mmCIF file of C-alpha atoms and ligand atoms in Angstrom:
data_model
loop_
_atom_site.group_PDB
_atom_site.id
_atom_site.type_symbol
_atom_site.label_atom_id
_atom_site.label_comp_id
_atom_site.label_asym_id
_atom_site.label_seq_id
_atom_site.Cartn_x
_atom_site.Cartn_y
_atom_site.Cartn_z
ATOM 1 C CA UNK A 1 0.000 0.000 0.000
ATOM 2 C CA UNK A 2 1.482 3.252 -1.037
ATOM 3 C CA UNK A 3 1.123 6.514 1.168
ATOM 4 C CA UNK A 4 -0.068 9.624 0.070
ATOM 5 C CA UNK A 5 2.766 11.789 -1.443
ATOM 6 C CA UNK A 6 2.535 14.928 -1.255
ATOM 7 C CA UNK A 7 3.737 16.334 -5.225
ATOM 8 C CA UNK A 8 2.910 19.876 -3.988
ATOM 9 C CA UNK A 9 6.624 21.137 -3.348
ATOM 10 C CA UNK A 10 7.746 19.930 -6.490
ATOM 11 C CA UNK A 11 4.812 20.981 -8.763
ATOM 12 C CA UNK A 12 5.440 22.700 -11.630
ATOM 13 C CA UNK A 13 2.371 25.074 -10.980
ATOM 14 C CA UNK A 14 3.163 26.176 -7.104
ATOM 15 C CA UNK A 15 0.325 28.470 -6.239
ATOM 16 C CA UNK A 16 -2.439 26.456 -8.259
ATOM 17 C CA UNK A 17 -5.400 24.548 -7.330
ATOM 18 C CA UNK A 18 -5.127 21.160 -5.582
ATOM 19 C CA UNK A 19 -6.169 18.291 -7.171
ATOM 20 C CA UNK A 20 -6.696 14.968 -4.671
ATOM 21 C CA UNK A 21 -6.365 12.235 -7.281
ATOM 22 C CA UNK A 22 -7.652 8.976 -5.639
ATOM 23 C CA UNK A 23 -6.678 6.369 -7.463
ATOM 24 C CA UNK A 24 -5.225 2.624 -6.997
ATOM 25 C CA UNK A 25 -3.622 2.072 -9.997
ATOM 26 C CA UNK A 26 0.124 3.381 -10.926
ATOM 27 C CA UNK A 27 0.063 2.916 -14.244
ATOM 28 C CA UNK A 28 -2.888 5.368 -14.447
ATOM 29 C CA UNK A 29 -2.096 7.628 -11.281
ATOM 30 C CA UNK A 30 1.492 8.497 -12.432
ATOM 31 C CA UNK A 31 0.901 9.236 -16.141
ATOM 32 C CA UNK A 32 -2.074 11.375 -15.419
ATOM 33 C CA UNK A 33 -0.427 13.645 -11.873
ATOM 34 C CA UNK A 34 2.029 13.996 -14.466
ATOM 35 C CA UNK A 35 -0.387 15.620 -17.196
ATOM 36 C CA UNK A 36 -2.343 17.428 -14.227
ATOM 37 C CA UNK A 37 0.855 19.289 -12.733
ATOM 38 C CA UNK A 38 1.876 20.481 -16.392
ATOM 39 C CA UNK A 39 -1.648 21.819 -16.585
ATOM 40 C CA UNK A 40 -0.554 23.948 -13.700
ATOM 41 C CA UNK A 41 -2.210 22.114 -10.572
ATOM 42 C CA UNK A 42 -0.678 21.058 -7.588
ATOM 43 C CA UNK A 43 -1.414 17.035 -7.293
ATOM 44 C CA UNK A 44 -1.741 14.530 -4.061
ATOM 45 C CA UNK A 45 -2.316 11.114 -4.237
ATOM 46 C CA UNK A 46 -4.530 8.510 -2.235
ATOM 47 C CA UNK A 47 -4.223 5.147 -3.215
ATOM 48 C CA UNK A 48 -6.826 3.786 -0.567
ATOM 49 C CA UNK A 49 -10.351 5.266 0.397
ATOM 50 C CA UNK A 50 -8.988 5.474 4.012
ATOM 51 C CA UNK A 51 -6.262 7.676 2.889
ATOM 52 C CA UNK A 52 -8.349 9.827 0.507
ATOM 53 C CA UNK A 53 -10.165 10.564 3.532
ATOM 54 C CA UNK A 54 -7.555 11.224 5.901
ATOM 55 C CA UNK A 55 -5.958 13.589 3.217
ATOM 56 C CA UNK A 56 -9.527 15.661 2.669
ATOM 57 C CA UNK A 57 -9.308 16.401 5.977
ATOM 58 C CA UNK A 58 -5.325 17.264 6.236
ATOM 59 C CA UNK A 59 -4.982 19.257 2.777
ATOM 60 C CA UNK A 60 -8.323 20.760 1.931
ATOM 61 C CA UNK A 61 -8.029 20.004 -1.636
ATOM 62 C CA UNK A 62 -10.000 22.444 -4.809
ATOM 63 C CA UNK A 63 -10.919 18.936 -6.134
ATOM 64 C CA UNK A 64 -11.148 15.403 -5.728
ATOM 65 C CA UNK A 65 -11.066 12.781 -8.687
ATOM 66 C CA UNK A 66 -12.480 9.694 -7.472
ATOM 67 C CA UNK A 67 -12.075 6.104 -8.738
ATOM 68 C CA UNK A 68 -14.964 4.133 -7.565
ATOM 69 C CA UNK A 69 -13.255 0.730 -7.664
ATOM 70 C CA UNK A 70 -10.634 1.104 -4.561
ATOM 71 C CA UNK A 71 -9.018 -1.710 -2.847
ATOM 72 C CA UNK A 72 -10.432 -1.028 1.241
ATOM 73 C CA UNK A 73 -13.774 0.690 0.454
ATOM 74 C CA UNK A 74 -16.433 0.847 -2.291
ATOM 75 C CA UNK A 75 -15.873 4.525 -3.714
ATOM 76 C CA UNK A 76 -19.216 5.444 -2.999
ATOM 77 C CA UNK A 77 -18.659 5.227 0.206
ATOM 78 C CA UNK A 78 -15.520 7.113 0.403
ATOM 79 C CA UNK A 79 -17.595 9.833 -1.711
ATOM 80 C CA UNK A 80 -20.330 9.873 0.875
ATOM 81 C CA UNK A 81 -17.846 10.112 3.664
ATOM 82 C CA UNK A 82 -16.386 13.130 2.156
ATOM 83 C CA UNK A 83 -19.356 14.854 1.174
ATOM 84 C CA UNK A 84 -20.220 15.104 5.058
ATOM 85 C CA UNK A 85 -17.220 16.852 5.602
ATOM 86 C CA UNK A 86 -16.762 19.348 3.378
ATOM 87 C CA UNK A 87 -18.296 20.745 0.227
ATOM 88 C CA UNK A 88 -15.298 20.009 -2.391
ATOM 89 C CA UNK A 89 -16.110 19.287 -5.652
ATOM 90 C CA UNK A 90 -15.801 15.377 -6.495
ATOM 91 C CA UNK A 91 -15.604 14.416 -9.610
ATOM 92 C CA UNK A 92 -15.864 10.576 -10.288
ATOM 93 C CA UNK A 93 -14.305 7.845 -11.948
ATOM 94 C CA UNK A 94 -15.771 4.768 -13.419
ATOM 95 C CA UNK A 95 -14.329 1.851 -14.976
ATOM 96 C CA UNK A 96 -17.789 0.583 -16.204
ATOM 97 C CA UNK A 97 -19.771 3.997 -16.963
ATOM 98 C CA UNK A 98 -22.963 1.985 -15.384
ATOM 99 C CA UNK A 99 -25.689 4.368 -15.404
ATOM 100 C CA UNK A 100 -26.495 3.137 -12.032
ATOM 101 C CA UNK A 101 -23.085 3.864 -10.687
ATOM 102 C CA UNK A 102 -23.345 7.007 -11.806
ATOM 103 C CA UNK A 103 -26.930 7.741 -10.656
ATOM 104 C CA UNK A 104 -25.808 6.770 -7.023
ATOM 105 C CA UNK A 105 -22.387 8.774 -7.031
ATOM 106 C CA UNK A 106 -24.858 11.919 -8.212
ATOM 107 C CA UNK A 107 -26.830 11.320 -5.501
ATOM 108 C CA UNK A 108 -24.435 11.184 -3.070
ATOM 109 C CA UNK A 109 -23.209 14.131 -4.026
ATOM 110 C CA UNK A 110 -20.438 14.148 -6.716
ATOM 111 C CA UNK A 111 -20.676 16.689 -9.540
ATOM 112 C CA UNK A 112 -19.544 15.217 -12.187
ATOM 113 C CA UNK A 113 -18.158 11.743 -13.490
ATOM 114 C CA UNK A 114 -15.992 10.528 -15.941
ATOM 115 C CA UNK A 115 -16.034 7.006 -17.808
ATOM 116 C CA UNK A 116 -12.238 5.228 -17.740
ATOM 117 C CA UNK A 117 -10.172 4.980 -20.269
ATOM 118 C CA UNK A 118 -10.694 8.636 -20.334
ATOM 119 C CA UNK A 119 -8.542 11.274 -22.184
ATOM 120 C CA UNK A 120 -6.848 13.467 -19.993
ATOM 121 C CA UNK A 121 -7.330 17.028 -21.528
ATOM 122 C CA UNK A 122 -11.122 15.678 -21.049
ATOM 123 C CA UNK A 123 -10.921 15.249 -17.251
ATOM 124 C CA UNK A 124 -8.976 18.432 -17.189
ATOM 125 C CA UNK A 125 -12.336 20.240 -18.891
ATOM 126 C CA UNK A 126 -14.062 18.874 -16.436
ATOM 127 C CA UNK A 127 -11.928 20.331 -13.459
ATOM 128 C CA UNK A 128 -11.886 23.520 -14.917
ATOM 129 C CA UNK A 129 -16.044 23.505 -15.102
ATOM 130 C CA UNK A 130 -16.652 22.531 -11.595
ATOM 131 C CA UNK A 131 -14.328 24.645 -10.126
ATOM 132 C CA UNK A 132 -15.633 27.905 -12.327
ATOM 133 C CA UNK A 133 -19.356 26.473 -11.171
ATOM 134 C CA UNK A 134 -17.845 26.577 -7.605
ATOM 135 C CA UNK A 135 -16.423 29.818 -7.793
ATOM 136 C CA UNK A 136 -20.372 31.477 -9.093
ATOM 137 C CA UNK A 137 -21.373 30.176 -6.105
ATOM 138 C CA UNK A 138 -19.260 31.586 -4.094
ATOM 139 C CA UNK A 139 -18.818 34.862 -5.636
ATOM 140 C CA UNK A 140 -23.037 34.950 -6.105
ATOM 141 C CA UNK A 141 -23.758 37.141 -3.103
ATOM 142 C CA UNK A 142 -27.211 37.081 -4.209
ATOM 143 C CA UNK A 143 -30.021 37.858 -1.683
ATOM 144 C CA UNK A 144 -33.217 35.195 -0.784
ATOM 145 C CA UNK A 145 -34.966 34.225 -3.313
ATOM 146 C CA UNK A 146 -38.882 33.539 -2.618
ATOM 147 C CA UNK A 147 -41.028 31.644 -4.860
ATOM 148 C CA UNK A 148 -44.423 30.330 -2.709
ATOM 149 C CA UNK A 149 -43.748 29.297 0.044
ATOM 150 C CA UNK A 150 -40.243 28.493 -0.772
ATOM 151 C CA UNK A 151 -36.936 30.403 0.531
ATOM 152 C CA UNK A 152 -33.691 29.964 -1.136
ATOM 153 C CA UNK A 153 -30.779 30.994 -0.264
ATOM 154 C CA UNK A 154 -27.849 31.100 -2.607
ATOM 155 C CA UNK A 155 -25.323 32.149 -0.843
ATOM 156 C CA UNK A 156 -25.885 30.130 2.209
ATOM 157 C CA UNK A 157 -27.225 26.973 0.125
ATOM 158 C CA UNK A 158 -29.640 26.411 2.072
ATOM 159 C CA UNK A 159 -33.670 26.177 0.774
ATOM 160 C CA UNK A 160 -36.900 25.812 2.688
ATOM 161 C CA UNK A 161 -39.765 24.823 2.696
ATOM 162 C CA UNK A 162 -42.555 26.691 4.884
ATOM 163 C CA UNK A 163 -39.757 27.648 7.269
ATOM 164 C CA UNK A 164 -39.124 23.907 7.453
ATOM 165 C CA UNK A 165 -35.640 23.761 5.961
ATOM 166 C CA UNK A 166 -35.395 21.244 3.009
ATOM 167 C CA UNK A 167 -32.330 18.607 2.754
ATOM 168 C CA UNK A 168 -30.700 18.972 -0.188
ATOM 169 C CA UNK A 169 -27.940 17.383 -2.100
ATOM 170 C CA UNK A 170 -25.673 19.732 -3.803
ATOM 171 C CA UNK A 171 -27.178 19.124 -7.531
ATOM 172 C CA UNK A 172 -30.773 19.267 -5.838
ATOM 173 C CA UNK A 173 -29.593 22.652 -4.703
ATOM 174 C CA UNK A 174 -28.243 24.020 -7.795
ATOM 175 C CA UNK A 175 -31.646 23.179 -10.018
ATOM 176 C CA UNK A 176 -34.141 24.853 -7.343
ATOM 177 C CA UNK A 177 -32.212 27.787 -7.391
ATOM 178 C CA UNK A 178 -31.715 27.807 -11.204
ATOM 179 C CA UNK A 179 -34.942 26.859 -11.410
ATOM 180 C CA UNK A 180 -36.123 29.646 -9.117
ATOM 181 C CA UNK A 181 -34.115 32.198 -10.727
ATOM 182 C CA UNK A 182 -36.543 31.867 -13.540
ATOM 183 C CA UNK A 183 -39.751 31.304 -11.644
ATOM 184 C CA UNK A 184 -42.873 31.550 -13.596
ATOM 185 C CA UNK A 185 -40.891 30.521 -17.090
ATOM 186 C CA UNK A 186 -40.077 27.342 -18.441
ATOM 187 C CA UNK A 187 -36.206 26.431 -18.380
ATOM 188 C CA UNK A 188 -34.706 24.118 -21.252
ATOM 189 C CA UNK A 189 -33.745 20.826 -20.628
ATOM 190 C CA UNK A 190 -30.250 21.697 -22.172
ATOM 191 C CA UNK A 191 -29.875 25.304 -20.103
ATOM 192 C CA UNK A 192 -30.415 23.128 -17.012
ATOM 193 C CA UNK A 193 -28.146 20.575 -18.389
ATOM 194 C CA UNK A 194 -25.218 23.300 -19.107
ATOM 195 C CA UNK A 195 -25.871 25.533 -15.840
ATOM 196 C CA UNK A 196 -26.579 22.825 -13.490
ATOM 197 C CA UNK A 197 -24.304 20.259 -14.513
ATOM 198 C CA UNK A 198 -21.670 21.254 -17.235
ATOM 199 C CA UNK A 199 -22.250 21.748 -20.823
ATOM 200 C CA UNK A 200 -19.516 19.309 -22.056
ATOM 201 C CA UNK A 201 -21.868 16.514 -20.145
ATOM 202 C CA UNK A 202 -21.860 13.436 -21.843
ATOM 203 C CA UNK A 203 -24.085 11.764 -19.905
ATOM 204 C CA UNK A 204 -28.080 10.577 -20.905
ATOM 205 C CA UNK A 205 -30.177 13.727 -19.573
ATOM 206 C CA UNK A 206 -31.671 10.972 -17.728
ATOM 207 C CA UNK A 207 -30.121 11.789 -14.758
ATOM 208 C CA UNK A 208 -31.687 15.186 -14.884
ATOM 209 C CA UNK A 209 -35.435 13.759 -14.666
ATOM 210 C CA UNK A 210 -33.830 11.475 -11.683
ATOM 211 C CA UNK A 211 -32.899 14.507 -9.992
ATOM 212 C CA UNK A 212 -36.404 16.173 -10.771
ATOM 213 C CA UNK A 213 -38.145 13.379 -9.152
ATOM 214 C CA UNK A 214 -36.065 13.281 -5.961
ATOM 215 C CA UNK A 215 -36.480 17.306 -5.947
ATOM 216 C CA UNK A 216 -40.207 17.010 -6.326
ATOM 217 C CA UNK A 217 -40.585 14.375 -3.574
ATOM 218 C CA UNK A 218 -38.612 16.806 -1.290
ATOM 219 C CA UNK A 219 -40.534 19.631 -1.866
ATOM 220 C CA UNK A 220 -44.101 16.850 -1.268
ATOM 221 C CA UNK A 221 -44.658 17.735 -4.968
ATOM 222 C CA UNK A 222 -47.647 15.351 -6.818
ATOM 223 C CA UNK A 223 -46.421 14.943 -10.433
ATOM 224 C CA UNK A 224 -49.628 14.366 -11.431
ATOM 225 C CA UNK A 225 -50.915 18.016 -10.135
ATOM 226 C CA UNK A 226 -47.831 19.825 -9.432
ATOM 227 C CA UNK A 227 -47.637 22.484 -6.828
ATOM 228 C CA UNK A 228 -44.265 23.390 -7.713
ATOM 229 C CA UNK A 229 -42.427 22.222 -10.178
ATOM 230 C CA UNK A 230 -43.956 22.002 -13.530
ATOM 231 C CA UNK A 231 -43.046 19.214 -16.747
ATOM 232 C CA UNK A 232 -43.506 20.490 -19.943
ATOM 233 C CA UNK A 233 -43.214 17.440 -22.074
ATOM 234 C CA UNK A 234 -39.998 17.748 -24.462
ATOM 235 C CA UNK A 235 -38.875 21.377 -23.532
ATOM 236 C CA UNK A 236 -37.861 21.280 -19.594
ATOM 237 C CA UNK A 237 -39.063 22.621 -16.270
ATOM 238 C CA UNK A 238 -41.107 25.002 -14.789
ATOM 239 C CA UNK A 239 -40.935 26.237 -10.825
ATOM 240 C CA UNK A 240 -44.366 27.429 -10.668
ATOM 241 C CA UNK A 241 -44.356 31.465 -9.273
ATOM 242 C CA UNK A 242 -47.736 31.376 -8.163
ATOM 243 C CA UNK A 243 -49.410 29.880 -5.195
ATOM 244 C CA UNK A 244 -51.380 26.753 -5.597
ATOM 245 C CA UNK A 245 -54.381 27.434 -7.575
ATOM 246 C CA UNK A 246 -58.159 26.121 -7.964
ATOM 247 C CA UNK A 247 -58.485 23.019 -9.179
HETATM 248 CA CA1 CA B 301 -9.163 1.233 -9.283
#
């Protein structure tokens, strides 16, 4: 079992982001730190799910790139351990690209995923969009939004629900509020595609109707007579502005 080791001193790109690769495998781990740090990030390596843990914790990484198939823990778990730490962006990898996999690592929290063997510059893409979606976030300073009974607060991240406060995975999170920022109007399937997950996805929009449902059931939506968020069949969403109305 190899330790984490530290490649921050050495990095070609002192002063740039961290990138936590967790990863089992040297002949993919070494090739690809290598690529990262001439891209200009700092790099770390866990080679268990233990480690990757202990090393959130110690280095506060921008980013962590996740191989689900680890020799001590299923990756999913090590992503769901993480997630209750802190709020750093994961991005996963599978070897399979299983839909389910992916499904599960969404829900637990990871923003992204990528399908082994993947291309390099591709994963690098993919850094780059979560940590620009991380940094609107935190440079959004936006005040409440209200739409019904629903308060969301961007800056905060936190949403509820008749003062009841809603619990929300990140990517639940992120389509409320882009959802709320247009309240009353109907938001494309691809805008919430691009702004909520990244536009180089590559993924079946699938996943965004799985995140619909788990948002409606949240909010105690009916999909048959929606109180909140609206379908419209083959163009996207609505989050309905006004209050419930007559039947
Ligand atoms: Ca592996």
């Amino acid at each position: 079992m190899h330790a984490g080791r530290s490649e921050a001193s050495s990095a070609a790109g002192d002063g740039g982001l961290l990138v936590l690769l967790v990863e089992d495998e040297q002949s993919i781990a070494e090739p690809f730190m290598a690529v990262l740090r001439r891209a200009g990030f700092r790099t770390e390596l866990a080679g268990t799910g233990a480690e990757a843990i202990t090393l959130v914790s110690a280095h506060d990484p921008d980013v962590v790139l996740l191989d689900l198939g680890l020799p001590d823990m299923d990756g999913r778990d090590v992503c769901r351990r993480i997630r209750a730490e802190c709020d750093v962006p994961i991005i996963m990898v599978t070897a399979s690209g299983a839909v389910t996999d992916r499904v599960v690592g969404l829900e637990l929290g990871a923003d992204d995923y990528v399908v082994k063997p993947f291309a390099p510059h591709e994963v690098i893409a993919r850094i780059r969009a979560v940590m620009r979606r991380g940094r609107r976030e935190a440079t959004g300073g936006e005040r409440q939004l209200r739409v019904q009974d629903l308060t969301i607060d961007a800056g905060a991240r936190r949403a509820w629900r008749a003062e009841v406060e809603l619990e929300l995975t990140r990517k639940e999170f992120d389509l409320l509020l882009r959802l709320a920022r247009d309240a009353g109007r109907v938001v494309g399937r691809e805008v919430l595609m691009s702004d909520v997950w990244d536009v180089n996805w590559f993924g079946s929009t699938k996943t965004l109707d799985v995140h619909i449902g788990w948002l409606r059931r949240k909010l105690g939506d009916d999909p048959e007579a929606p109180r909140y968020l609206r379908t419209v069949r083959g163009v996207g969403f609505m989050l309905v502005a006004d209050g419930p109305q007559a039947q």
